[in-house]
Coordinates of C-alpha atoms and ligand atoms in Angstrom, one line a residue:
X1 CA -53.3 11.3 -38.9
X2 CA -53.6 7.7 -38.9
X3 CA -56.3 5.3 -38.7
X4 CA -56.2 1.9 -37.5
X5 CA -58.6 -1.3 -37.5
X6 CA -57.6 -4.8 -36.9
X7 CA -60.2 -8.4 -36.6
X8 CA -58.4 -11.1 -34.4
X9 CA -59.8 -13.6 -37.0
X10 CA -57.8 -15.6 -40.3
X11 CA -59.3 -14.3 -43.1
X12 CA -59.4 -14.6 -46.8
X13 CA -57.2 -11.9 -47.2
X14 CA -54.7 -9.6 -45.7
X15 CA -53.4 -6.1 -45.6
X16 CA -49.4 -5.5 -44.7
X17 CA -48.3 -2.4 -43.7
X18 CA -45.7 -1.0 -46.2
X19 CA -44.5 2.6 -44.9
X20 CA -44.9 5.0 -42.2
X21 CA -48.5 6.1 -43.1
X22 CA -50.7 3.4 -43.4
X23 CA -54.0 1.7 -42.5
X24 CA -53.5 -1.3 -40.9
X25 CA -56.1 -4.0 -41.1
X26 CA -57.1 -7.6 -41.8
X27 CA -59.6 -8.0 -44.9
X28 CA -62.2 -10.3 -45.5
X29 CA -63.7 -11.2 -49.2
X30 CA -66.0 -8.6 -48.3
X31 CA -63.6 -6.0 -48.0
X32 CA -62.7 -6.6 -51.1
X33 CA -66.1 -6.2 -52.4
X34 CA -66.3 -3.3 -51.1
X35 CA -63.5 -1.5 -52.7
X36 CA -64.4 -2.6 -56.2
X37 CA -63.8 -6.9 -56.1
X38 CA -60.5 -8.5 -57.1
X39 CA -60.4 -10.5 -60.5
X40 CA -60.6 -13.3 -60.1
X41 CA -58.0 -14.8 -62.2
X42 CA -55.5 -12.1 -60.7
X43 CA -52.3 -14.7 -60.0
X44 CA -51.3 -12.6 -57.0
X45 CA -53.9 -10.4 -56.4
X46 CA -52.4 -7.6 -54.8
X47 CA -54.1 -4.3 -55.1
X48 CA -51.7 -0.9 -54.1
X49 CA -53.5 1.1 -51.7
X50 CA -53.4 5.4 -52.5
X51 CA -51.8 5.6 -49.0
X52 CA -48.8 3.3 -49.5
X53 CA -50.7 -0.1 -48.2
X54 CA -50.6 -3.6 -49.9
X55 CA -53.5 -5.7 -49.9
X56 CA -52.9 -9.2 -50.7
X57 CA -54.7 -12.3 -50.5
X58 CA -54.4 -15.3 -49.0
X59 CA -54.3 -18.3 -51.4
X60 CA -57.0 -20.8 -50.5
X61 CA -58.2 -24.2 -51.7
X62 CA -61.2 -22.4 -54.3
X63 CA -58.4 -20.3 -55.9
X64 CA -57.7 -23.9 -57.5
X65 CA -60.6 -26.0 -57.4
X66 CA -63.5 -25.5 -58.7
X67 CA -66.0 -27.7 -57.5
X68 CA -65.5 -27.8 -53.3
X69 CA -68.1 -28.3 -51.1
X70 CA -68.1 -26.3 -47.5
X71 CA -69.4 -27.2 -44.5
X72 CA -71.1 -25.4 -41.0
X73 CA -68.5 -25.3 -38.7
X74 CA -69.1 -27.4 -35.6
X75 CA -67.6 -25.0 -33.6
X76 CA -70.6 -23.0 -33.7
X77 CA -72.1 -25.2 -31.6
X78 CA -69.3 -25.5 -28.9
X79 CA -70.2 -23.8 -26.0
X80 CA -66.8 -21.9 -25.7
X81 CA -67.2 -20.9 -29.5
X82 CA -70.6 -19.8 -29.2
X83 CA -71.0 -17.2 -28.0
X84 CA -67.7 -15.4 -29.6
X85 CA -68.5 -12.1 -31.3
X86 CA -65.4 -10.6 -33.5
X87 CA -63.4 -7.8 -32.1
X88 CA -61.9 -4.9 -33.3
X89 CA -59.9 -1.6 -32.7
X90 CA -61.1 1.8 -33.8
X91 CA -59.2 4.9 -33.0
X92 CA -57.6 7.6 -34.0
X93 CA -53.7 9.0 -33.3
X94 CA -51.2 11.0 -35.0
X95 CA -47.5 11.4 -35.7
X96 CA -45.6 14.2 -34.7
X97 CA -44.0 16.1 -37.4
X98 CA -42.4 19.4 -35.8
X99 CA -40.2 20.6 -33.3
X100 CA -42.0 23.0 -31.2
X101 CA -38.9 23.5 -28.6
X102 CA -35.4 24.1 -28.6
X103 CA -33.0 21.6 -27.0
X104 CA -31.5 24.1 -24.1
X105 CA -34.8 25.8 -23.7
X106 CA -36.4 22.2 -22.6
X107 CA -36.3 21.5 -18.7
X108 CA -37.9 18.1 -18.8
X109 CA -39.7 16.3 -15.4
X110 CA -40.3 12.6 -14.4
X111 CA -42.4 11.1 -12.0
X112 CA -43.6 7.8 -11.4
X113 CA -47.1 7.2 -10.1
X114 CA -49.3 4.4 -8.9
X115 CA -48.6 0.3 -8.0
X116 CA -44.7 -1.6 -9.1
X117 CA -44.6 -2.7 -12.6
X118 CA -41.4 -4.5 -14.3
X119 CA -39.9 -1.8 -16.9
X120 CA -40.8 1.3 -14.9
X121 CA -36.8 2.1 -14.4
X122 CA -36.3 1.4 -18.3
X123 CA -38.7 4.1 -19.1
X124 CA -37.3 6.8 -16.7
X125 CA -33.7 6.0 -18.1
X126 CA -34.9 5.7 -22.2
X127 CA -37.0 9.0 -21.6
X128 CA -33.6 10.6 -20.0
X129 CA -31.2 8.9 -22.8
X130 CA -33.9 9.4 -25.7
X131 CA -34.2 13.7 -24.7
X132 CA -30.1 13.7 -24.1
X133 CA -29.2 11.8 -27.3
X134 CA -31.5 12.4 -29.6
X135 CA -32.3 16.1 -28.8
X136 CA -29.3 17.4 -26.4
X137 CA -31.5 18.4 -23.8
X138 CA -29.9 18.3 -20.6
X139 CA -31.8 19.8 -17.7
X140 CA -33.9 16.6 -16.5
X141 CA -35.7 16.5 -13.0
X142 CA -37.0 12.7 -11.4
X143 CA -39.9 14.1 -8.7
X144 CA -39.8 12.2 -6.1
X145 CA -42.5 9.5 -4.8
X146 CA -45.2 10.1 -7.2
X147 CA -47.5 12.9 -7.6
X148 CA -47.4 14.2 -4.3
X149 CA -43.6 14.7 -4.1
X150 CA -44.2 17.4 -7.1
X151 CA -44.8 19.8 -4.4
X152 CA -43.7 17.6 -1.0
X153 CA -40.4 16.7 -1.9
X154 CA -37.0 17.6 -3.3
X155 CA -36.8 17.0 -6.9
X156 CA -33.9 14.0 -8.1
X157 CA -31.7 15.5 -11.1
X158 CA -31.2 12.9 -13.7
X159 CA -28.3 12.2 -16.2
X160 CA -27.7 9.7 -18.1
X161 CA -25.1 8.8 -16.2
X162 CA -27.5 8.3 -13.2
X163 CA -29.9 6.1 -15.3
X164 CA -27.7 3.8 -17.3
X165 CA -27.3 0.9 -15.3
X166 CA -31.3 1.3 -14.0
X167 CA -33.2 -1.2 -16.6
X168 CA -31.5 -3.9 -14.3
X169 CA -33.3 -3.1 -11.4
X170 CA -37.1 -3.9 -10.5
X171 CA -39.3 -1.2 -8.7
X172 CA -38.4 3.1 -10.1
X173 CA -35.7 4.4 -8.6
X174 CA -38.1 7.7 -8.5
X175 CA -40.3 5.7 -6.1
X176 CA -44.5 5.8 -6.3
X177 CA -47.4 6.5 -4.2
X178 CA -51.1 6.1 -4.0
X179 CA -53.3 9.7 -3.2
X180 CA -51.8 12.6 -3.0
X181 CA -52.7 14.3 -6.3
X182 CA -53.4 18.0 -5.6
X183 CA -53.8 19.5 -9.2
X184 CA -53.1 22.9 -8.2
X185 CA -50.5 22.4 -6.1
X186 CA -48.8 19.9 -8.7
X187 CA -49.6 22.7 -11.4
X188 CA -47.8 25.7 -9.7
X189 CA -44.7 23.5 -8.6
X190 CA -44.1 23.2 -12.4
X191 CA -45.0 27.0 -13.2
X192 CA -42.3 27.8 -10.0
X193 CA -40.0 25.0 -11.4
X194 CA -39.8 26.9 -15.3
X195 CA -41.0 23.1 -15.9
X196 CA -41.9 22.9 -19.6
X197 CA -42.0 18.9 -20.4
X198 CA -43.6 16.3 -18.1
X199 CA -43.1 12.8 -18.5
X200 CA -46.2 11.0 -16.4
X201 CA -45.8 7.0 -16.2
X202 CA -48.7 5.0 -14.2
X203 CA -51.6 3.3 -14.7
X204 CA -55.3 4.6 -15.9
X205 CA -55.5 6.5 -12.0
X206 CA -52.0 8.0 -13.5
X207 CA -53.6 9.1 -16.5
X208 CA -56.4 11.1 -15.4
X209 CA -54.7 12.6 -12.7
X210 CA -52.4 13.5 -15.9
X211 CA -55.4 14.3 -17.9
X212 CA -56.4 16.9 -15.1
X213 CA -52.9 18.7 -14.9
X214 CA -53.0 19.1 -18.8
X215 CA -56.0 20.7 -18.6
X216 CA -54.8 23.3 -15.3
X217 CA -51.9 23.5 -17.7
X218 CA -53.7 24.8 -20.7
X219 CA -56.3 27.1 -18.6
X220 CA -52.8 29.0 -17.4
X221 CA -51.5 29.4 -20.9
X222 CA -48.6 27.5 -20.2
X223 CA -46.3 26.0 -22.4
X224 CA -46.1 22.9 -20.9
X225 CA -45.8 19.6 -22.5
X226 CA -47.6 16.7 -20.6
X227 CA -47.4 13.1 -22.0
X228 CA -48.2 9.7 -20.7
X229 CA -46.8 6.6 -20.5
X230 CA -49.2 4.2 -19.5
X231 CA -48.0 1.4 -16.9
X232 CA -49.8 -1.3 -15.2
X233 CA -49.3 -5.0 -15.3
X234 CA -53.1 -5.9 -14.9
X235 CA -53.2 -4.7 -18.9
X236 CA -56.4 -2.5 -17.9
X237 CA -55.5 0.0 -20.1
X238 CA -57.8 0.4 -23.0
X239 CA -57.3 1.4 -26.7
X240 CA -53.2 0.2 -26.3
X241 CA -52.2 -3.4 -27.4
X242 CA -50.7 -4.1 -24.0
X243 CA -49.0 -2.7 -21.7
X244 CA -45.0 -2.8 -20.3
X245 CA -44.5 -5.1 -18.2
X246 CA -47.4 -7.6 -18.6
X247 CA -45.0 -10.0 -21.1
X248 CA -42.9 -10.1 -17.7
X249 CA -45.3 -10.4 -15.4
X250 CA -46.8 -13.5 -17.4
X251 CA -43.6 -14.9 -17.6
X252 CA -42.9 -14.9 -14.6
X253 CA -45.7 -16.3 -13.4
X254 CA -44.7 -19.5 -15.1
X255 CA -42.7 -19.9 -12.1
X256 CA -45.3 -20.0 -9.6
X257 CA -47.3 -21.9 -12.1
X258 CA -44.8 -24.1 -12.7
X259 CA -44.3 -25.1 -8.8
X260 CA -48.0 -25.6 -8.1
X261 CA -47.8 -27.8 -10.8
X262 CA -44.9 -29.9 -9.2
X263 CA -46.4 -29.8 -5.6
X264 CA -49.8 -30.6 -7.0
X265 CA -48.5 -33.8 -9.4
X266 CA -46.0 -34.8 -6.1
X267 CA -49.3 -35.9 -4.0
X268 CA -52.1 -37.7 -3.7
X269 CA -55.2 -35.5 -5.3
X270 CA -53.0 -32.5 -5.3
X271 CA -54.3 -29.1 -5.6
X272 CA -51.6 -26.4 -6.7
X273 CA -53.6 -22.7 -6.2
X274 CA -52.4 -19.9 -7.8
X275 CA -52.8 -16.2 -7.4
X276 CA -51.9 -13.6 -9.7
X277 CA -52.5 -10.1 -10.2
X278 CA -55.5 -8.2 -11.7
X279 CA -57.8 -6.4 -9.7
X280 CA -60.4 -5.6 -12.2
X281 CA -59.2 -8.2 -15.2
X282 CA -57.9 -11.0 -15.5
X283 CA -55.6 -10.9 -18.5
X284 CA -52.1 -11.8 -16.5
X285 CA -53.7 -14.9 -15.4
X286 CA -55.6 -15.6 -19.1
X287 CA -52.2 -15.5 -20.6
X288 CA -50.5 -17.2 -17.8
X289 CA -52.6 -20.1 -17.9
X290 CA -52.8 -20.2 -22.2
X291 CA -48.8 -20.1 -22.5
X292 CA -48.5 -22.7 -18.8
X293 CA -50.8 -25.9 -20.2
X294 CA -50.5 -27.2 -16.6
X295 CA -53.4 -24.7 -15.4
X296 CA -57.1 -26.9 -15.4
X297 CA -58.7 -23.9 -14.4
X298 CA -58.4 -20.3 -14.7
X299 CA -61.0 -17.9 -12.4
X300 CA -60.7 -13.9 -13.7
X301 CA -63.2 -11.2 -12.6
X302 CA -64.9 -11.1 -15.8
X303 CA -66.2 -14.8 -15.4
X304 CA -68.4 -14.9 -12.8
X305 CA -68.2 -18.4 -11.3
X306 CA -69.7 -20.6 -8.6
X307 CA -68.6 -23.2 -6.3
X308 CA -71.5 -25.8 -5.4
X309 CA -74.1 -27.9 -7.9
X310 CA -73.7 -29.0 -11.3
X311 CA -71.5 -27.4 -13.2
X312 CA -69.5 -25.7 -10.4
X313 CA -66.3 -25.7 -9.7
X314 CA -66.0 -28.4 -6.9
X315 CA -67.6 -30.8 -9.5
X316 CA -64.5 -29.9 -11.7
X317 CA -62.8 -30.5 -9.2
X318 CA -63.5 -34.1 -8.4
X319 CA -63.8 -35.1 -12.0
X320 CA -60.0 -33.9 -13.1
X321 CA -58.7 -35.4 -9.4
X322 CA -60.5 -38.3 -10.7
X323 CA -59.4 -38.3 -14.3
X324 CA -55.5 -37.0 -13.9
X325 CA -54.9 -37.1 -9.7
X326 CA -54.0 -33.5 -9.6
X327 CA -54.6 -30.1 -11.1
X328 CA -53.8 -26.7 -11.2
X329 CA -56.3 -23.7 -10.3
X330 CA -55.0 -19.8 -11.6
X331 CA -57.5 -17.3 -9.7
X332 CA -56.9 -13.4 -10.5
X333 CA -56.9 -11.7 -7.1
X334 CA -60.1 -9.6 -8.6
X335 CA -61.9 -13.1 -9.5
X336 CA -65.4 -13.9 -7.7
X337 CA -64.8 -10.7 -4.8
X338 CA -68.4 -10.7 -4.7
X339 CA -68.3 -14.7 -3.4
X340 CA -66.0 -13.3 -0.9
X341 CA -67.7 -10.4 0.5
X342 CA -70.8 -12.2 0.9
X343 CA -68.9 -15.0 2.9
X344 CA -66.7 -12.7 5.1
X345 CA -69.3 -10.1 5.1
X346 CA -66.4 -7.5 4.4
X347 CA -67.1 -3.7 4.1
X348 CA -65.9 -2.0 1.5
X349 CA -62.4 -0.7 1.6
X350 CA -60.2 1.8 -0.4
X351 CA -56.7 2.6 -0.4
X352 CA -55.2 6.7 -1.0
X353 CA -56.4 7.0 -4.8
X354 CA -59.8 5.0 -4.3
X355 CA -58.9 2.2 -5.7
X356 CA -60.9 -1.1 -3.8
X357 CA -58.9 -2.9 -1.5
X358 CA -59.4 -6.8 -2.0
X359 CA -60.1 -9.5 0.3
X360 CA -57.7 -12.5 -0.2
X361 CA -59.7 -14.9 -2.8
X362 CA -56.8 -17.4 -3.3
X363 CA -57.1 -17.7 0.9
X364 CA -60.7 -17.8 0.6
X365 CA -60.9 -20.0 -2.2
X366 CA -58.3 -23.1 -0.8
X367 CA -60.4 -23.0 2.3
X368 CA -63.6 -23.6 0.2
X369 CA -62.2 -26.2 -1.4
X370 CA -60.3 -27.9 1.6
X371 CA -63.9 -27.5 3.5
X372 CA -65.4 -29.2 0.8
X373 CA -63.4 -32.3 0.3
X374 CA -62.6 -32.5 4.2
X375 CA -66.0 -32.0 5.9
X376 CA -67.9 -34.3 3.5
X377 CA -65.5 -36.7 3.8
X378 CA -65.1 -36.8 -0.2
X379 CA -61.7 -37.6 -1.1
X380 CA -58.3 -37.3 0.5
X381 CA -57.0 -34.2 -0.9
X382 CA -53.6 -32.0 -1.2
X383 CA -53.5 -28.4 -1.4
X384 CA -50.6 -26.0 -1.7
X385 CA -51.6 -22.1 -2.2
X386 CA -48.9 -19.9 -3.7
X387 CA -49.4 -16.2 -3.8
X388 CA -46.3 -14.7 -5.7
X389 CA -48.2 -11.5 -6.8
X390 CA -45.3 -9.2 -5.2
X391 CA -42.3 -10.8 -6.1
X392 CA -43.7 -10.8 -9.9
X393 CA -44.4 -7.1 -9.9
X394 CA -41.1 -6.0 -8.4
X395 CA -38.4 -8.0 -11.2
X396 CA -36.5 -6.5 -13.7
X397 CA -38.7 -5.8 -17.1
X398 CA -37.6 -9.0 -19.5
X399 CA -35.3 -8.4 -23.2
X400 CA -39.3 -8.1 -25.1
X401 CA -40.5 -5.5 -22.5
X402 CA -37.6 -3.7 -22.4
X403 CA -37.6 -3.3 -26.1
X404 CA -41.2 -2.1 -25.9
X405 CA -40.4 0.6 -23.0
X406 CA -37.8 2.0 -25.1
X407 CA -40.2 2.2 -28.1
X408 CA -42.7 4.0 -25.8
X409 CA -40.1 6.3 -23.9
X410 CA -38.9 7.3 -27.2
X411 CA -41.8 8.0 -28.4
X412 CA -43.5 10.3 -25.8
X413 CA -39.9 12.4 -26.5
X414 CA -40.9 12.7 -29.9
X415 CA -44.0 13.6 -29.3
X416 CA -43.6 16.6 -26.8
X417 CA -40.6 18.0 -28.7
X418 CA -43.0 18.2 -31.3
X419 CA -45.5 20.2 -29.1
X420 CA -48.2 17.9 -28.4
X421 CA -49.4 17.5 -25.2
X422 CA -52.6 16.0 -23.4
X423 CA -51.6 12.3 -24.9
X424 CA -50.9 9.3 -23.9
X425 CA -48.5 7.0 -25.7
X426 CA -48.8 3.5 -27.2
X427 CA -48.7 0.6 -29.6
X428 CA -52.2 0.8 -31.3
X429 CA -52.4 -2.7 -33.7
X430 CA -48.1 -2.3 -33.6
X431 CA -48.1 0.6 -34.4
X432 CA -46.8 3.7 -32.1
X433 CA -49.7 5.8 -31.5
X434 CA -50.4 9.1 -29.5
X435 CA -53.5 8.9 -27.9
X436 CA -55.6 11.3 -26.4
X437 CA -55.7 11.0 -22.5
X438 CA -59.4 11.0 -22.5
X439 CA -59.3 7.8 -24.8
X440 CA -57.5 6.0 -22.1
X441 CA -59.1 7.2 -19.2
X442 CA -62.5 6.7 -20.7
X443 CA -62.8 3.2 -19.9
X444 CA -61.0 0.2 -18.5
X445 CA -59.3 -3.0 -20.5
X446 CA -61.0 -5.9 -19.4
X447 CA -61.4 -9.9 -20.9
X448 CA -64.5 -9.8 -22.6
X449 CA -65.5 -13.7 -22.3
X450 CA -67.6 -13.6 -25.4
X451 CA -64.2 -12.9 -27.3
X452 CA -62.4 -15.8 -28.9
X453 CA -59.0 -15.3 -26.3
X454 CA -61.5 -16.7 -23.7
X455 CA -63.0 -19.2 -26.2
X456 CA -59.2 -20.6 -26.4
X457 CA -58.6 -20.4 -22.6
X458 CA -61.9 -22.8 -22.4
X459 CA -60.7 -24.8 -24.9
X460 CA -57.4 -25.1 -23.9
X461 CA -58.1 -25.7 -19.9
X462 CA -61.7 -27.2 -21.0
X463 CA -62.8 -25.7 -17.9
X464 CA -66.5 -25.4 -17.3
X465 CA -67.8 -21.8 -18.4
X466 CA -69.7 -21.5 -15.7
X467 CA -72.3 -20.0 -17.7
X468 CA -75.5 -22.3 -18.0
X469 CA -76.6 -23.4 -21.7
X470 CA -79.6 -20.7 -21.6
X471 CA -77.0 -17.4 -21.1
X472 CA -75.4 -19.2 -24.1
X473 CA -77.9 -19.4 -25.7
X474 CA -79.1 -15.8 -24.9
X475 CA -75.6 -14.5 -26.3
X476 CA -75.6 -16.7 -29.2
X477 CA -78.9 -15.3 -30.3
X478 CA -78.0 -11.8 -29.9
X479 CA -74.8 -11.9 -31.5
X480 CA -76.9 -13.7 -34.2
X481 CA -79.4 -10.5 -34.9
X482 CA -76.2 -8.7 -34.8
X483 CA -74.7 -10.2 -37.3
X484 CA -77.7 -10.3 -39.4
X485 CA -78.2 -6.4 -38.7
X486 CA -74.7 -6.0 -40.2
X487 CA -73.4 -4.3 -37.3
X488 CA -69.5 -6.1 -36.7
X489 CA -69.4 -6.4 -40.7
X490 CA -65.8 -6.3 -41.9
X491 CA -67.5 -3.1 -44.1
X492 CA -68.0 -0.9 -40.9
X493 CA -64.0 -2.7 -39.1
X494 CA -62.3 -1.6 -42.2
X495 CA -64.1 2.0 -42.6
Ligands
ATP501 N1 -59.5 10.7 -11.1 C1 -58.3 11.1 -10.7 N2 -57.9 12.4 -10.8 C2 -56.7 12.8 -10.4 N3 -55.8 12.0 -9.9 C3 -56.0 10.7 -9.8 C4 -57.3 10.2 -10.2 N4 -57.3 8.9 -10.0 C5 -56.1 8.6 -9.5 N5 -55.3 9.7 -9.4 C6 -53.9 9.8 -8.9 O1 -53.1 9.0 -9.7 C7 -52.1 8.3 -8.9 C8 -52.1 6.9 -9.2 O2 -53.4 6.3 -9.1 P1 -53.6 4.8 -8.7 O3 -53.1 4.6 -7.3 O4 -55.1 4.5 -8.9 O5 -52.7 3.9 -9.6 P2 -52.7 3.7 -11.2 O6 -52.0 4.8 -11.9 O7 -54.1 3.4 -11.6 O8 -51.7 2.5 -11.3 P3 -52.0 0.9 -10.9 O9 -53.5 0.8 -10.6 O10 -51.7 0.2 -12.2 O11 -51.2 0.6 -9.8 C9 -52.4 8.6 -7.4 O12 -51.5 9.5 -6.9 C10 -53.9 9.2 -7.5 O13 -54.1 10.2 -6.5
F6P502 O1 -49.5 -1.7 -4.5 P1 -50.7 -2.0 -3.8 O2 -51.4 -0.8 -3.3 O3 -50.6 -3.1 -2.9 O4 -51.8 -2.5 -4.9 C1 -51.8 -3.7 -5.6 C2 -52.5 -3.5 -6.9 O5 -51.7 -2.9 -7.8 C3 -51.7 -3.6 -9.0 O6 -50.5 -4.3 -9.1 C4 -51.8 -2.6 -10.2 O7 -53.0 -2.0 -10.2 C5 -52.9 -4.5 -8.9 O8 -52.7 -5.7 -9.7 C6 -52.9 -4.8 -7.4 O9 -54.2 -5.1 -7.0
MG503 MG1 -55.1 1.5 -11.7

């Protein structure tokens, strides 16, 4: 069993990793008071953890000198540092250690479920290689268009012959839907099938309609191996680092970025709009805009924002016209829908697995703006709109993404060889976790604002917040109390 916690913060000390089982965690002085203190005068003050783990601290100025004196931190009072609460990860996963079938006994499925992602075919080939090479198994099945082909379609045998060339291609050459998922009917097509490993990639829908065979799968008696491999390039998928796919996705935005950016600079006032992916969070365009530095604003779903008065975004807008004669705007296509609906008066729309269909903002939004500077005659002005939210999902999963499908593929092999079942995989704090599906399916990943990733995104864009300085002060005071109550102590992260 392992155990994970992790701070995003620089602390005074650090814990490395230093075999297979181990806790993997970033320590603060208090931590180390915790479990005992460190002397002092230790020259490298390393302490060897029972469970193969290396604690070692950072060397810092007091280490040295004796007499130094310390200061508040004027970031405290910045209003995209204020409000920032640490973070951490707590769960729970486990390693596999047994074989529970033999090699020509396995007769392995794949099926693909839910939106495009980059890496999807690099998955289906690594899980066909990784059962083939590493176990010898060789009766492996691709179902065909998503969950509903289990029982509505013929089934696609897989070699590795047929998937070796795959990784090069964008979209899953098993093809995907949306709907469709009849547990029962799914269920019996694998009991008919002598089906005794499924391999299930999609997104957090995926998972629970995963989640839901498992369990039709353990109320037969079967044995049935189901594991997950979680996909989807908004990143909403919580508990895992990341998911495949997103490093592609954010780099290839870049590209759209990158032409706004030359349209925008290229005119007079120029206005490049972006719109990227993310439905429900905004990370693709968080990470976008952080690793771009030609974005002035990002909008995600998690940030509600508003157009008009002080401290709105047409203000911004003026000011950085005014200041640098263009900018860039990033919107996630989930960002201020509620804006939207109230101005188009839209009704609310689902596609086959319930998901909310989305009303254009990147149209809505360029028309705001264009209404704004045009009807009150404000400032001549230049905007370009690029939507590239397609063409990024259906490329080819880049060298780091492939790396991390094959880590994941291999993985969920592993892990139904050994007999587990019911889980999804992941990296959990870099580490390859299995995860129960309820864990994933639990809740969604989203860009908490009051988290220092957002802090840097202000920081970086210096973007108005869009919060006004009494929510701000609201947060700051009840992350305050919180810290005072001890709850978010490094004692309770490193438990
Ligand atoms: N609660 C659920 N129970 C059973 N099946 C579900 C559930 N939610 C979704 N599904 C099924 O999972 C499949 C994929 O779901 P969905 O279209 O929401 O995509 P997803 O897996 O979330 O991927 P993404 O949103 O990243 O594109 C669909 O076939 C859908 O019917
Ligand atoms: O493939 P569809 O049905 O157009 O759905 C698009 C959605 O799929 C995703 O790519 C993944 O959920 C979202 O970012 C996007 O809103
Ligand atoms: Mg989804």
């Amino acid at each position: 069993m392992f155990f994970f916690t992790a701070q995003d913060r620089l602390s005074a000390s650090a814990v490395f990793l230093f075999d297979s089982i181990s806790l993997l965690c970033f320590a603060s002085s208090t931590f180390f008071e915790a479990m005992g203190g460190l002397p002092s005068d230790s020259p490298c003050k390393l302490i060897n953890g029972d469970d193969g783990y290396i604690l070692e601290d950072v060397p810092h100025l007091t280490d040295y000198i004796d007499v130094l004196t310390a200061y508040p931190n004027p970031l405290r009072s910045n209003p995209a540092y204020s409000v920032v609460k640490q973070y951490f990860v707590h769960m729970d996963d486990t390693v596999p250690e047994k074989v529970y079938f033999e090699p020509e006994d396995v007769h392995a499925c794949i099926v693909t479920c839910g939106g495009l992602c980059p890496g999807l075919n690099t998955v289906i080939r690594e899980i066909v290689c990784g059962l083939n090479y590493m176990y010898g198994v060789t009766r492996i099945l691709g179902i065909d268009g998503g969950y509903r082909g289990f029982y509505s379609k013929n089934t696609i045998p897989l070699t590795t012959k047929v998937v070796n060339d795959i990784h090069k291609r964008g979209g899953t050459i098993l093809g995907t839907s949306r709907g469709g998922h009849d547990t029962l009917k799914i269920v019996d097509s694998i009991q008919d099938r002598g089906i005794n490993q499924v391999y299930i990639i999609g997104g957090d829908g995926t998972q629970k309609g995963a989640s839901v065979i498992y369990q039709e799968i353990r109320r037969r008696g079967l044995k049935v191996a189901v594991a997950g491999i979680p996909k989807t390039i908004d990143n909403d998928i919580p508990v895992i680092d990341k998911s495949f796919g997103f490093d592609t996705a954010v780099e290839e935005a870049q590209r759209a970025i990158n032409a706004a950016h030359v349209e925008a600079e290229s005119n007079e006032n120029g206005i490049g709009v972006v719109k990227l992916m993310g439905r429900y969070c905004g990370f693709i365009a968080m990470y976008a805009t952080l690793a771009s530095r030609d974005v002035d604003c990002c909008l995600i779903p998690e940030s509600p924002f508003y157009l008009e008065g002080k401290g709105g975004l047409f203000e911004y807008i003026e000011k950085r016209l005014k200041e640098n004669g263009h900018m860039v705007i990033v919107i996630a296509e989930g960002a201020g829908q509620e804006l939207v609906s109230e101005s188009l008066q839209s009704t609310n729309q689902q596609d086959a697995s319930g998901n909310k269909l989305l009303e254009d903002v990147g149209l809505w939004i360029s028309q705001k703006i264009k209404d704004h500077f045009t009807k009150l005659n404000k400032m001549p002005m230049n905007l370009k709109y690029i939507d590239p939210t397609y063409m990024i999902r259906a490329i080819p999963s880049n060298a780091s993404d492939n790396v991390y499908c094959t880590l994941l593929a291999q993985s969920a092999v592993h892990g139904a060889m050994a007999g587990y079942t019911g889980f999804t995989v992941g990296l959990v704090n870099g580490r390859q976790t299995y995860i129960p599906f309820n864990r994933v399916t639990e809740k969604q990943n989203k860009v908490v604002i009051t988290d220092r990733m957002w802090a840097r995104l202000l920081s970086s864009t210096n973007q108005p917040s869009f919060l006004g300085t009494k929510e701000i002060r609201g947060k700051h005071e009840k992350l305050s109390t919180k810290l005072l109550n001890g709850v978010n102590s490094r004692e309770k992260t490193c438990n």
